[in-house]
Structure formats: C-alpha cells, structure tokens
XYZ file of C-alpha atoms in Angstrom:
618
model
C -7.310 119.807 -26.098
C -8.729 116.668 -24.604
C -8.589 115.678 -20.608
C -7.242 111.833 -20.151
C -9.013 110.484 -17.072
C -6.560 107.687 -15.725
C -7.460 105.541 -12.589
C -5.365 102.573 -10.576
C -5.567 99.394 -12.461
C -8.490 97.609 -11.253
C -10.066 100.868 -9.816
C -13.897 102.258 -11.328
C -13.300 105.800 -13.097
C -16.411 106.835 -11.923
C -15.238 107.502 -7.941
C -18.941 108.251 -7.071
C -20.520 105.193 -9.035
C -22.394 103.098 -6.218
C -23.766 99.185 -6.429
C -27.374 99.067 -6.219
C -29.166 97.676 -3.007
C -32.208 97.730 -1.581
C -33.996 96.949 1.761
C -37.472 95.029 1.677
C -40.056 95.007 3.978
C -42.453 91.983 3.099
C -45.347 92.344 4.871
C -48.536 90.771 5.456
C -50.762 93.918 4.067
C -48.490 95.744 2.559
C -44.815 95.672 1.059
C -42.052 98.170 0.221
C -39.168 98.513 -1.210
C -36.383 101.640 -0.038
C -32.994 102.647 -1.308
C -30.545 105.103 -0.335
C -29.943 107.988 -2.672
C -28.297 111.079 -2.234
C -27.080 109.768 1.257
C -30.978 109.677 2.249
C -32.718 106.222 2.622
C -36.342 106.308 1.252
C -38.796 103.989 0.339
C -39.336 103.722 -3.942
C -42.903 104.676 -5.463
C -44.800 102.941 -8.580
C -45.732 105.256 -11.666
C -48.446 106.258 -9.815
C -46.473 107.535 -6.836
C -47.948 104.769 -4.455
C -45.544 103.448 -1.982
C -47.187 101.098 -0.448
C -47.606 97.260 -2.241
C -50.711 95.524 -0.822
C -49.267 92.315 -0.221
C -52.233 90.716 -2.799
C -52.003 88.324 -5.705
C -54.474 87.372 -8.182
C -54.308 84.356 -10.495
C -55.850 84.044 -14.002
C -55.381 82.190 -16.682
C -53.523 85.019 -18.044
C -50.842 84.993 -15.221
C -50.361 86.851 -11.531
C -50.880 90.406 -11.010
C -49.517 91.925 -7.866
C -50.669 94.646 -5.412
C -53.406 97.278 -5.919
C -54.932 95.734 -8.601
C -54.743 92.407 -7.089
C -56.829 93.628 -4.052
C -59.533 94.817 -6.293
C -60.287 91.252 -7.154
C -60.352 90.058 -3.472
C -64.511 89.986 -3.421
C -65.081 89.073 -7.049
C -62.512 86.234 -7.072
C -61.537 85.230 -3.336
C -60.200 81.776 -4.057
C -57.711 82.881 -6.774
C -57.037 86.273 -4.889
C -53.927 85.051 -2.256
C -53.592 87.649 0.702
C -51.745 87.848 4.383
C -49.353 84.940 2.488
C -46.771 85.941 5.309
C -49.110 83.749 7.573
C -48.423 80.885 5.944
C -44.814 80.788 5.218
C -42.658 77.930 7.052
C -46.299 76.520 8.301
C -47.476 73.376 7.838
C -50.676 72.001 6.046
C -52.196 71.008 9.246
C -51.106 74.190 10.719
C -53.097 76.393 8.595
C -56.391 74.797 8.974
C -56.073 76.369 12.274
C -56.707 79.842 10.833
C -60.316 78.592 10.010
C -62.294 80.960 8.230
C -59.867 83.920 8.321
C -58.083 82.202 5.237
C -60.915 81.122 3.177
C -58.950 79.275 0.283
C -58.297 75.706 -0.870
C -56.048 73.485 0.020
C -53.947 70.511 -0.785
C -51.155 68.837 0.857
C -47.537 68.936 -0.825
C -44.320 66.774 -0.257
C -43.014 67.905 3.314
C -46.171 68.969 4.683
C -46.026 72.181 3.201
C -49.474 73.248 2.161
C -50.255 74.309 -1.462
C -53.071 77.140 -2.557
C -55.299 75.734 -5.318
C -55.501 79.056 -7.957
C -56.133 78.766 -11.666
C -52.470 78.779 -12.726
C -52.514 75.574 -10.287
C -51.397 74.614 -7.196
C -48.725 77.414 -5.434
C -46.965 76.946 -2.509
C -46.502 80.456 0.343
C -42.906 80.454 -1.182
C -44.103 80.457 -4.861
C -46.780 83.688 -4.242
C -44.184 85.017 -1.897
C -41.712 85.085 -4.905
C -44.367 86.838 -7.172
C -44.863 89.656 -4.528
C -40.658 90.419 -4.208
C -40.222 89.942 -8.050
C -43.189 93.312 -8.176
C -40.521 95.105 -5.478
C -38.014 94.194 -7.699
C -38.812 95.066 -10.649
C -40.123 99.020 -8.716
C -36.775 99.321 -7.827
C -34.966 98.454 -11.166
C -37.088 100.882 -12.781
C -36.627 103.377 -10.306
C -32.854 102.997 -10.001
C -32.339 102.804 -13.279
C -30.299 99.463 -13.087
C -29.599 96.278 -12.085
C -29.716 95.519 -8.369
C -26.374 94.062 -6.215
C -28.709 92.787 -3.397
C -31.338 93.162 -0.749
C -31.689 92.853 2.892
C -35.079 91.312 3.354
C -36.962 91.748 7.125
C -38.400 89.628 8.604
C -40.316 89.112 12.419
C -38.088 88.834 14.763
C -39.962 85.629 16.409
C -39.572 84.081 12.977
C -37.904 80.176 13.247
C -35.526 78.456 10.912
C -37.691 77.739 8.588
C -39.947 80.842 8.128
C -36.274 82.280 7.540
C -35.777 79.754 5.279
C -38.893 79.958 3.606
C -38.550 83.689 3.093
C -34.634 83.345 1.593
C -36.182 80.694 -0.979
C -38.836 82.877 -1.553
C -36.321 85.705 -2.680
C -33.931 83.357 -4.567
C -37.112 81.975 -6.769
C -37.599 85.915 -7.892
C -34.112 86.186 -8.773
C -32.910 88.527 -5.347
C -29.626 87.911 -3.860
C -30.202 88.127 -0.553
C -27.126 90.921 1.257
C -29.190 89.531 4.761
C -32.134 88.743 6.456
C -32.741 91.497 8.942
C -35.077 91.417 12.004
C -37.934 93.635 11.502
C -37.540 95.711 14.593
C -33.697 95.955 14.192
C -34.298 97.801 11.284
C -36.861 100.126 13.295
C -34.310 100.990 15.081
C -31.398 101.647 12.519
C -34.439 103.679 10.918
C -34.307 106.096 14.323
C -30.826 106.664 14.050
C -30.660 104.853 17.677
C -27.160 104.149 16.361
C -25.477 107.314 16.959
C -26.710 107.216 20.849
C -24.082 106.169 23.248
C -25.834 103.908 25.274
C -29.180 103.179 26.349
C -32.319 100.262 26.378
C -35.144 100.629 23.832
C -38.664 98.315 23.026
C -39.251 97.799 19.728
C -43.088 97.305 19.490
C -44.155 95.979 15.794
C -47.827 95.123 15.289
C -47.896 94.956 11.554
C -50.760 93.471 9.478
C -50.267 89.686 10.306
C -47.515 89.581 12.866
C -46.256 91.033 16.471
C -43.009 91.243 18.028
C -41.421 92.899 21.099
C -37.824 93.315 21.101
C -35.590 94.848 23.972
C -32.075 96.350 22.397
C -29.494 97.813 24.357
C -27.502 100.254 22.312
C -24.048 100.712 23.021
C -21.899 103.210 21.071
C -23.393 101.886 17.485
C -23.976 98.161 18.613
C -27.305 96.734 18.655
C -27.365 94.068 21.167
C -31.308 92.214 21.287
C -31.882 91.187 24.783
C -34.635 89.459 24.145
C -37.513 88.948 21.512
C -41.061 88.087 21.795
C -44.312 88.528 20.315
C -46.776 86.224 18.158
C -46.768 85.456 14.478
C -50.432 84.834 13.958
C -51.379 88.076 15.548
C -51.748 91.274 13.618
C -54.192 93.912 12.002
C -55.838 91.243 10.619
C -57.134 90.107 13.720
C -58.730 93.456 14.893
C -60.437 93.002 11.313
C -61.455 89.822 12.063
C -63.000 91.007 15.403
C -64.673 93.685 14.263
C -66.116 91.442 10.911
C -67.298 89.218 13.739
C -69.586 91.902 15.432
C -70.708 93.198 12.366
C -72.061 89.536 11.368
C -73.637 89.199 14.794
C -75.572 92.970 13.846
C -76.822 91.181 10.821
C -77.731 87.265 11.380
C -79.616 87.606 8.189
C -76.576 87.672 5.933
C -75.220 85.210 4.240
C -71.770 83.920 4.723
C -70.173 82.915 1.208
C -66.596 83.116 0.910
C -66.943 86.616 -1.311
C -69.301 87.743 1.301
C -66.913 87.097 4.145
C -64.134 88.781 2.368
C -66.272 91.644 1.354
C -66.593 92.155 5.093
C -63.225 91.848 6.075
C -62.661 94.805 3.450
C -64.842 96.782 4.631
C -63.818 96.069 8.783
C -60.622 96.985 8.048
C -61.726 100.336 5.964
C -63.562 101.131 9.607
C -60.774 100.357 11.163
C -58.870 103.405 9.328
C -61.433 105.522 9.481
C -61.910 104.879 13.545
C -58.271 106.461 14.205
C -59.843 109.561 12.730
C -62.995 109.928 13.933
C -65.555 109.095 16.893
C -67.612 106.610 14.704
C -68.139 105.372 10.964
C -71.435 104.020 9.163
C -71.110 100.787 7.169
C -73.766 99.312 4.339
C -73.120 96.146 4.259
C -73.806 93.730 1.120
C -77.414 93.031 2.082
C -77.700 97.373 2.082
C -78.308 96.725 6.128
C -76.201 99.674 7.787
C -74.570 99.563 10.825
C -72.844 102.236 12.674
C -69.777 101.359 14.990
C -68.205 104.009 17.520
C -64.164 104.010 18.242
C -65.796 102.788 21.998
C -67.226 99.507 20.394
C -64.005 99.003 18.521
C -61.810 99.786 21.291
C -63.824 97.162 23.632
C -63.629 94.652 20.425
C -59.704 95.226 20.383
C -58.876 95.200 24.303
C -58.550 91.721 23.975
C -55.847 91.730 21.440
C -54.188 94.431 22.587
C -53.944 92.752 25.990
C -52.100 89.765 24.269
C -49.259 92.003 22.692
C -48.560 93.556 26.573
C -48.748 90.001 28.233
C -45.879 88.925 25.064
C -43.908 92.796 26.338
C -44.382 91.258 29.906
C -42.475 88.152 29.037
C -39.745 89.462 27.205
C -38.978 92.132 29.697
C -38.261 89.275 32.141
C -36.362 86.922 29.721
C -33.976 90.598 29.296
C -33.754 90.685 33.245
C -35.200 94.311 32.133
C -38.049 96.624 34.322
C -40.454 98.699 32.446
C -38.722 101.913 34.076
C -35.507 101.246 32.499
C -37.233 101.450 29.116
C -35.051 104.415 27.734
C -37.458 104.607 24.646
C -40.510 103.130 23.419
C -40.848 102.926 19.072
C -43.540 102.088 17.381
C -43.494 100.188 14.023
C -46.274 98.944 11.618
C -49.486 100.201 10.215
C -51.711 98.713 13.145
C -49.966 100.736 15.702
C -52.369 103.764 14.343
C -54.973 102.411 16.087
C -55.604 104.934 19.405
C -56.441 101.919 21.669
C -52.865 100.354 21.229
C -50.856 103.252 21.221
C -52.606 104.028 24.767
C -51.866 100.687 26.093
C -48.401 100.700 25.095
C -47.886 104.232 26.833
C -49.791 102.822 29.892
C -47.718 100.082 30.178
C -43.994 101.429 29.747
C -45.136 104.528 31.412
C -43.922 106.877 28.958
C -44.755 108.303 25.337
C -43.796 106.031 22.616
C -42.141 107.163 19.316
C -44.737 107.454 15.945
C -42.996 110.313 14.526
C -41.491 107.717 11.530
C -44.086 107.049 9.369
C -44.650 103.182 10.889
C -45.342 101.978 7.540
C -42.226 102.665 6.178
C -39.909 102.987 9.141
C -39.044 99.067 8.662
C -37.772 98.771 5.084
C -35.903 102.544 5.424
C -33.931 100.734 8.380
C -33.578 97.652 5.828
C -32.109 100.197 2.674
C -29.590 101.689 5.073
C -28.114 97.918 6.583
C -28.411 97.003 2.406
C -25.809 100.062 1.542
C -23.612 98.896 4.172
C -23.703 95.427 2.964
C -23.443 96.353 -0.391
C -19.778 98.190 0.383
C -21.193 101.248 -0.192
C -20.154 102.875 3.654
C -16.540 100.587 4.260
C -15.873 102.677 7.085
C -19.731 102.200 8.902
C -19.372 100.271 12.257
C -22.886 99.672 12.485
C -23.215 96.367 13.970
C -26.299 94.619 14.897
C -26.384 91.495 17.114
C -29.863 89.551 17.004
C -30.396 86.494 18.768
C -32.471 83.085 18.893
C -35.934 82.763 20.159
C -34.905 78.931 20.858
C -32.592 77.209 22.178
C -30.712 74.586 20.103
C -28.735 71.196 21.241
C -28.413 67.660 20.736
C -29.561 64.167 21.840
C -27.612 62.232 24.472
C -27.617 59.108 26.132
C -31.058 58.410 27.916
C -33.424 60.656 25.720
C -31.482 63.612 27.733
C -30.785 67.504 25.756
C -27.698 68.631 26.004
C -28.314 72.747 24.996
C -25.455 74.092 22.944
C -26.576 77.164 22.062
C -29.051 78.595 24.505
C -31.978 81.091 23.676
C -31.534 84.773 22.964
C -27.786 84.431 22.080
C -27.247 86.853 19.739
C -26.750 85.475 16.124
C -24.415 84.563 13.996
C -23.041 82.137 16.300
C -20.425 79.319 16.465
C -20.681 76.901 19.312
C -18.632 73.581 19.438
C -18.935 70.571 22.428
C -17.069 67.845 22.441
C -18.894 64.382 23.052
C -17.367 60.464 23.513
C -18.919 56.990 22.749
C -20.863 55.331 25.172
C -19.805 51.569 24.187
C -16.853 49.652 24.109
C -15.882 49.493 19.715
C -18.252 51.831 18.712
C -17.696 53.027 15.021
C -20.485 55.225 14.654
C -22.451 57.852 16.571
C -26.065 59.056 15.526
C -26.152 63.291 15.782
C -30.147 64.215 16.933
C -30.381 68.514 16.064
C -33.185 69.652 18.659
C -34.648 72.897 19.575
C -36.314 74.005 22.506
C -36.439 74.406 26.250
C -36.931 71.067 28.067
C -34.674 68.773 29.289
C -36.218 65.778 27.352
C -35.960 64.998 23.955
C -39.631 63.704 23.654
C -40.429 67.374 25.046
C -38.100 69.529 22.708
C -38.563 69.816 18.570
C -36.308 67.569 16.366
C -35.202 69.525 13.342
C -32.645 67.284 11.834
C -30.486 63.655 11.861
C -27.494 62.281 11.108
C -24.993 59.617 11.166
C -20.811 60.595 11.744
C -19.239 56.806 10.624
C -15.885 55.638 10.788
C -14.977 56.118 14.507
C -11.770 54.143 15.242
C -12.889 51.350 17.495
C -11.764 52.058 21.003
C -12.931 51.371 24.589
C -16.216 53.506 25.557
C -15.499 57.371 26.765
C -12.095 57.334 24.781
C -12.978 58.781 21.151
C -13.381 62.522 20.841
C -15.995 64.021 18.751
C -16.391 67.791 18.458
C -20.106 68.802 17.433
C -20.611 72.331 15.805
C -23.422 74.400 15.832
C -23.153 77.649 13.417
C -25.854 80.087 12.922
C -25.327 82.864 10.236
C -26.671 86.264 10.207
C -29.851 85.158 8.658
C -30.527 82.575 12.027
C -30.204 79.519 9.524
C -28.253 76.590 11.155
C -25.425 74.574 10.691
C -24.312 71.438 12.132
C -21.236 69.307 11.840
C -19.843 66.329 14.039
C -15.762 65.795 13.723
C -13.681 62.745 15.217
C -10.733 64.429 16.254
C -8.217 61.206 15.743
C -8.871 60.714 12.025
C -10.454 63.728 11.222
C -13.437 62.105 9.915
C -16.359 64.395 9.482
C -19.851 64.624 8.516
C -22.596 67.968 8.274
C -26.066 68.524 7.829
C -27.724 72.290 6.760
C -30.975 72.178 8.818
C -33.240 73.335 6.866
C -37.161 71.615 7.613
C -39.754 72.512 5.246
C -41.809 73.929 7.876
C -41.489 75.794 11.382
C -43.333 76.082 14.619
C -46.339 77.695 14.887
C -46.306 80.842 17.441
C -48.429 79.004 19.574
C -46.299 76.058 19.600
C -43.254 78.621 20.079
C -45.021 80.498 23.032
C -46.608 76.802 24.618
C -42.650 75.955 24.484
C -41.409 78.612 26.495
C -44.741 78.381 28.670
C -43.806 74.558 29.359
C -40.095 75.284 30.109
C -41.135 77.471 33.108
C -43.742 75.486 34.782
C -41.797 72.635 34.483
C -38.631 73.583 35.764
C -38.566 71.461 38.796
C -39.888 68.564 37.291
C -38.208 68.542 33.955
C -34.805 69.175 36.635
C -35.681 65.547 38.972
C -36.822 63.617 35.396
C -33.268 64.550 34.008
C -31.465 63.682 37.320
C -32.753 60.163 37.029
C -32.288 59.675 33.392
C -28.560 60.703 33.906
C -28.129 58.348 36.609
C -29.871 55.477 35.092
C -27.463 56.068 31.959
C -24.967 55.740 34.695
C -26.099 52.604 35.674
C -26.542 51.635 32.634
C -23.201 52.126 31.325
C -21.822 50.238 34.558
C -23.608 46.781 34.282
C -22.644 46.784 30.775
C -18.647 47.442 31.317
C -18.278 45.126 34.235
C -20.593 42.322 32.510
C -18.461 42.512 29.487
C -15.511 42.612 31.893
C -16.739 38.950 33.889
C -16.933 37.233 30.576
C -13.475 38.541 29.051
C -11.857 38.161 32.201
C -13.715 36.102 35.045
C -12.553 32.651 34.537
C -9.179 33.742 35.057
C -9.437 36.782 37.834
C -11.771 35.720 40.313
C -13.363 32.858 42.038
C -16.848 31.116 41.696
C -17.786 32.810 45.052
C -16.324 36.305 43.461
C -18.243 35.977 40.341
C -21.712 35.096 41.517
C -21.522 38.007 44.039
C -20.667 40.612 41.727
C -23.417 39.023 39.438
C -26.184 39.685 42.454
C -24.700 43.225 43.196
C -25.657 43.585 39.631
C -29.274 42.181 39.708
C -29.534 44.490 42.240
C -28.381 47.933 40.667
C -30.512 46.874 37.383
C -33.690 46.676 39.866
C -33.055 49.766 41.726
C -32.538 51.529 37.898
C -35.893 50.323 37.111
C -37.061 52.966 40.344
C -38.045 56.508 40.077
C -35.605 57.392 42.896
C -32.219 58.970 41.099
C -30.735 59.262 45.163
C -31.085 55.378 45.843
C -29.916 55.126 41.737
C -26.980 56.643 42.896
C -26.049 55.499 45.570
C -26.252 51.806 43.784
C -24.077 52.609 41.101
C -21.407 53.711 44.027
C -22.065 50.377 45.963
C -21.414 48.545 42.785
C -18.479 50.873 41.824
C -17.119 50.250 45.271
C -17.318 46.201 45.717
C -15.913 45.976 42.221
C -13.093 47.574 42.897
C -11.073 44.374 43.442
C -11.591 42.830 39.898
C -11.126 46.692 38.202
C -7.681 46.105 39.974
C -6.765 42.556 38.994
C -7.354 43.473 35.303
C -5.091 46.547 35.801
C -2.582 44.060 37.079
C -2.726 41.843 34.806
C -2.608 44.483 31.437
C 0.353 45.727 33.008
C 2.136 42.306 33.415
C 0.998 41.411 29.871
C 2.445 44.738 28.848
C 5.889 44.431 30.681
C 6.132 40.386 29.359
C 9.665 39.774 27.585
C 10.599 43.515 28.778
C 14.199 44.499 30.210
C 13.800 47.346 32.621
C 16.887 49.280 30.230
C 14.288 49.447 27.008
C 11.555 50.932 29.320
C 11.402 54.903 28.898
C-alpha cells in the first residue's frame, strides 16, 4: 500500500528543505566562506580541507587562479600576482600611489578615477579581481552545499564609506552573488559570540585584520545591536607590521637588492616571522642573498609599538564619540588574524583594563557571524528578532544659501535611515532649485566632501520663501544613499542614487573628523556670518525689486533716495567680517523700511477689495 504525501497548495513537501545562504568574509589576507548546517554556523573547507582563501590572484594567459596557489606565484610573478586588493577598493588612482612600495604593481588610470592593475589578461579594476576572489567562495560553497545558493551577506569594515560599500556590492554582483546584506565586520563578531542572547550590556569590537582596523562600541539590549560609535583605519592592518618588520630586515642587509620579486619575497617571509614570533622567543631568517638574520619577539614588539599605538589612539576616539569610559567596557572581543600577535593583545588588555575575548578562532569568528545574519535573511529563522542597528561614520546634508551645510543625517546614526527636511526658494519666481549631496563634519561646503548633484525643475513660480520642497535622505542596510527632492504643490520630483566611483581615504576620513573638532569655534563664527550675510543678501534684493515695482507710486523722491543709502550701507557692512554689526544692519534696514512694506500691503489689499461688495466677502 502506498503513503500519499499531500501539502497546502503553494506549500514545499519537504517541511525541512532550507534555501541556501552563506556569509562571506572578504578579507585582505585571507577569505571565507560559512553556512549554517545542522543549526550550527561553520565556515566551508576546499577538497583539501583548507578553510582559509588567501585573498591572492594570479593572471596568465591561461586565465585567474585564486588563493593558495595564487600566493605561490607572488615572488616568481609579482606584477601579475594581485594581493591585499581590499586596499584598493572605492580608492582612487591618485590615492593608491600613496601606498608606495607596499603595492608594487602597475598602474593606469580608468574613467572615474578608479585605478586599473596592468596583468596579462589586461587591465583589471579592485572590483574586477575582487569578483574573481567571491566567484572561488562561491563556487566552495556550491560544491559543498550541494546546490545553488539564495544569497550572501558579505562583511565589510565598519569604517568603510559609500563607495567602498559600493565597490564591494558590484564586486559581488559581477561574480553572480545576490547580495541578502552588507554586514559590518565587527557586528558579525559579535552575532558570532552569541552577545545576542545577553540582556543588556556595552562591548568593543577590536578587528585588526590583514589590511584594515576598526573599533566599534555596541550596546546590546535584549537581542538589539545598537553601534555607538565606529572607528579605526582602513589602510592599517597585518600588512603593516610586515611591512615594518621587511623594513628592518632591509636595513640588516644594505647589500640586497630591492627588485620588485625581491621585495615581495621579503614581505613573505616578514610575515612567516611574524607567525612564528607568537610562538616563540625568536626566529632565524635566510634571506635571498643566503645572509641570515635572527629577530627576537623584543625587536618585533618595539617594531610594532608604533602601530599598535595607532589602533588605541582610534579606541580613544571612538570611546568619546559613544560618550563611553573604558570601565564601562562590559567585554572586550577580539577579531582577525593579526590580533595573535602578543604585543596587541597586551595593549588592548592594558588599555580597557580587562581580558579580552580570543576564545573564537579570530579568523573565522567574522564570516560565522555573517552565515548566521545570511539564514535569517534568507527566511530560514521567521521567528529570529535579531536586529542589528549600524550607523554612519559621516555625516550627510546638503548645500544652502551662502556655501552653508545644512546636516540631515548626522554621524553614527544607526543605518538604514530615512531623514526628510523641508527647504523654500530664496528668489522671487524661482522655477528650479539645484540639490548639492555632501558629507562630512564642517559647517562649510568648501570644507565638507561633495558626493553628488542635481537639479529638481518645474517649481511653480511664486514669491521667495513660499514654495515647499521636502529633501530625502535614505540609507539602506548596506549604508548606500538615497536622495530625492519633492515640491509639495505639484508633486514634482526628482532623485539621484549616490553612488561615486571612489571613497575617502582613511586618512582623509580621520583628517575630517580631526578638522571638525579643532575647528569648532571657528567653523561656528564663519557660519554665523555667512547666515547673516545671506540675510542681507536676501533683503537688498526684495526691497530693491520692491522700489522699482512699486516706488514711483508709494513714496517720495526724498523716501526713495534714503532707503537707497540705508541700502549702500547694509551692502558695505555685509562686505565686513563682523556677523553682530551684519545683524544689526539688516534690523536697521528692516526697521526704516517698514513704512513702504506697509504701503504695498495697503495698496494689495485695496487692489484686492476693488469692485467688491462687503456681502460677497467670506
């Protein structure tokens, strides 16, 4: 006798069948993929049982090889051998240059800025070889899944702008990934922990992967992730305590020479010590010239003080933008490879005063907190109320009258975001208003970034400060931004995606924030006087326009050339530095024009009531 399985309409007959997601950690070194299975998240090995993807691709003429393979090629074939690509995403061409000899590749300039890596498949852009690395994780988990996948959550730093976001969603989309979310890096440290099923407390994320550092303070409340604050610096990472110690070993051997394969031969081997150092007290190198040189974890340690010094100075920062103390530090975890090294897990406990977390493999800990948000996404937990709340690094606003900021959506509000202001026209019959997208901390718009333009037409001509417009600022889950302008009478609308195809360098972010403290005061008095010279402005041009519409008629020859002096006088004293004497010349002016602003009142409402029976008036 057979069994008849029957099911809803619509419904799967397999109750336990699950879509297929994935979480993604692509990092500068290395990359993995994780999955949940079984109800456990863990990270997905090759055939070979590695987990770990160096983050390395090689170009031939017979096509791109990815990872372990790749990285055996990095001394034979260093210009066609692409690694730390992460560095380069959402950077400019003259951006990278600044890297010097720590990226020893070539060059050349594409459309946008955006630089392009000369290999012998051609020229690639950080997107392109980005693709080739996620299309390797891809295909991993396919295999190891055994199907095909619904999505990924991809992580990424947490300092990372609009368009390193941007850069690493195209990056995904080129190697066929839908993309479930972008998720911060040290969010998805902290999913990893569990930190979620706490009731309440205030943890620092501390991420010093291979390329990259960020700080993050959460507060967790009851399952909600809440980032206080983010910092770090995206051009600071492993790589750099390579680069130190490659330095040191060059300056042991003058003799050698410094070719490109020699250079990255070194680098190899620096990092290798590196390993070796959180092991044992000291390692012996040969180097390419068979010179040997022994280094002790002391020399390292004294090579790496200065770099580990930068990542507590970035803690220091973001502590204060939280309004947080180092003793109310609940918890302290520790993510990425580079935390390993002894000297920065010592500083870190120095400075929070406690014992940080490493019991999470920090390798992994990052895309295991990435394949647990992707099975949520994914519909595979309806019921989870995980929610995680991360927030801008900068703030984001628009131009106004005077080369002024108005700030919409203010740093470290936590994404996604709507925010809507509602602006006016600043002249009499003005049909069209230009919408400047800026981001940053000053007050001026020659001091902020511009990411984006664009014109709303069509405004129904009316006298200046009467038309509405409502400007909208929306930032999704993935920090990409949205802007839209809206004339509320007609409905008339216009948009633009912001989406540049570059972003800020982390020195540019950090020299940003730097600049917003120090000049507080001063960026406060320069905006005081641009908003009253606007003020001024916008008062000699009504009540000229007024005199010639109305003058002849409404006041006297004696009337008219003293209200054209009181002027003359107003447009001298906006030509000061002084906003208080500014001021108080736009009141004068308001004050002995008061007269005419009430004879034209007069006579609009006599023109108005003309040929009117008081019975027709409501």
């Amino acid at each position: 006798m057979a069994l008849l399985q029957i099911a809803e309409p619509g419904m799967s007959l397999d109750p336990h069948q699950r879509k297929l997601a994935v979480g993604i950690d692509l990092g500068t070194t290395n990359s993995l993929v994780a999955s949940v299975r079984n109800g456990v998240a863990e990270t997905l090995s090759d055939q070979a049982g590695y987990h770990l993807l160096p983050s390395v691709v090689h170009y031939s003429e017979l096509g791109a090889t990815v990872g372990a393979e790749a990285l055996s090629k990095v001394s034979d074939d260093p210009f066609n051998t692409i690694q730390s690509i992460k560095r380069l995403m959402g950077r400019s061409s003259s951006e990278v240059l600044t890297l010097g000899d720590q990226l020893p590749y070539q060059f050349s300039e594409g459309e946008g800025g955006m630089p392009y890596l000369k290999t012998a498949l051609g020229d690639l852009s950080p997107v392109q070889i980005s693709a080739d690395i996620l299309k390797a994780l891809s295909a991993r988990a396919a295999e190891s899944l055994g199907g095909e996948l619904e999505g990924a959550v991809i992580t990424v730093p947490a300092y990372f702008d609009d368009a390193q976001r941007q850069a690493t969603k195209d990056a995904a989309t080129l190697a066929g990934l839908k993309v479930l979310r972008l998720l911060n890096e040290p969010t998805a440290a902290a999913v990893a922990y569990g930190l979620d099923q706490q009731d309440k407390g205030v943890v620092a994320v501390y991420d010093l992967g291979g390329g990259t550092f960020d700080i993050s303070i959460l507060r967790l409340t009851k399952g909600v992730f809440e980032v206080l604050a983010t910092g770090g610096d995206s051009a600071l990472g492993g790589d750099d305590f390579d680069h130190a110690l490659s330095q040191w070993l060059l300056d042991q051997a003058p003799e050698l020479e410094r070719t490109p394969a020699v250079m990255r031969a070194l680098m190899v081997q620096a990092r290798s010590a590196k390993e070796a150092l959180t092991e044992v007290d000291s390692v012996t190198l040969t180097l390419s010239n068979d010179q040997q040189v022994s280094v002790t974890r002391q020399q390292f340690e004294q090579l790496s003080a200065p770099l580990v010094s930068k990542t507590l100075r970035a803690c220091k920062r973001t502590l204060k933008d939280a309004g947080i103390k180092p003793d109310e530090i609940n918890d302290v975890v520790m993510v990425g490879g580079s935390t390993r090294v002894p000297a920065v897990v010592e500083g870190v406990k120095a400075f929070f005063n406690r014992e940080p977390h490493t019991d999470i493999d920090p390798d992994r800990v990052v895309a295991v907190g990435a394949a647990l948000q992707a099975d949520i996404l994914a519909g595979n937990k309806p019921d989870a109320d995980l929610l995680l709340l991360d927030v801008l690094p900068l703030s984001l606003g628009l131009e106004t009258m005077g080369g002024l900021v108005e700030k919409v959506i203010h740093r470290n509000t936590p994404i996604p975001v709507a925010r809507a202001q509602e602006f006016t026209t600043y002249q009499d019959g003005q049909t069209a208003m230009l919408v400047h997208v800026l981001q940053g901390e000053r007050e001026l718009v020659d001091d902020c970034r511009s990411l984006a333009q664009f014109t709303l037409r069509g405004i129904p001509p009316m006298a200046a400060g009467a038309a509405k417009i409502r400007v909208t600022f929306q930032v999704d889950a993935d920090g990409l931004l949205n802007v839209s302008a809206k004339e509320l009478s007609t409905g008339i609308e216009s948009a633009v995606q912001v989406k540049p195809s570059y972003g800020l360098s982390d020195t540019e972010i950090t020299q940003m924030l730097t600049d917003s403290y120090q000049f507080a005061a001063d960026d406060k008095e320069r905006r005081a006087l641009r908003e009253q010279q606007v003020e001024a402005d916008r008062l000699i041009v009504s009540l000229e326009a007024a005199i010639a519409e109305d003058g002849d008629q409404l006041l006297n020859e004696q009337e008219r050339q003293d209200l054209l002096a009181e002027i003359e006088v107003l447009r001298s004293l906006r030509d000061t530095a002084v906003s208080k004497a500014i001021e108080s010349g736009v009141e004068h002016l308001a004050h002995v024009s008061d007269f005419f602003a009430a004879r034209r009142m007069d006579q609009s409402i006599q023109k108005a009531l003309q040929g009117q029976r008081v019975d027709q008036l409501d």
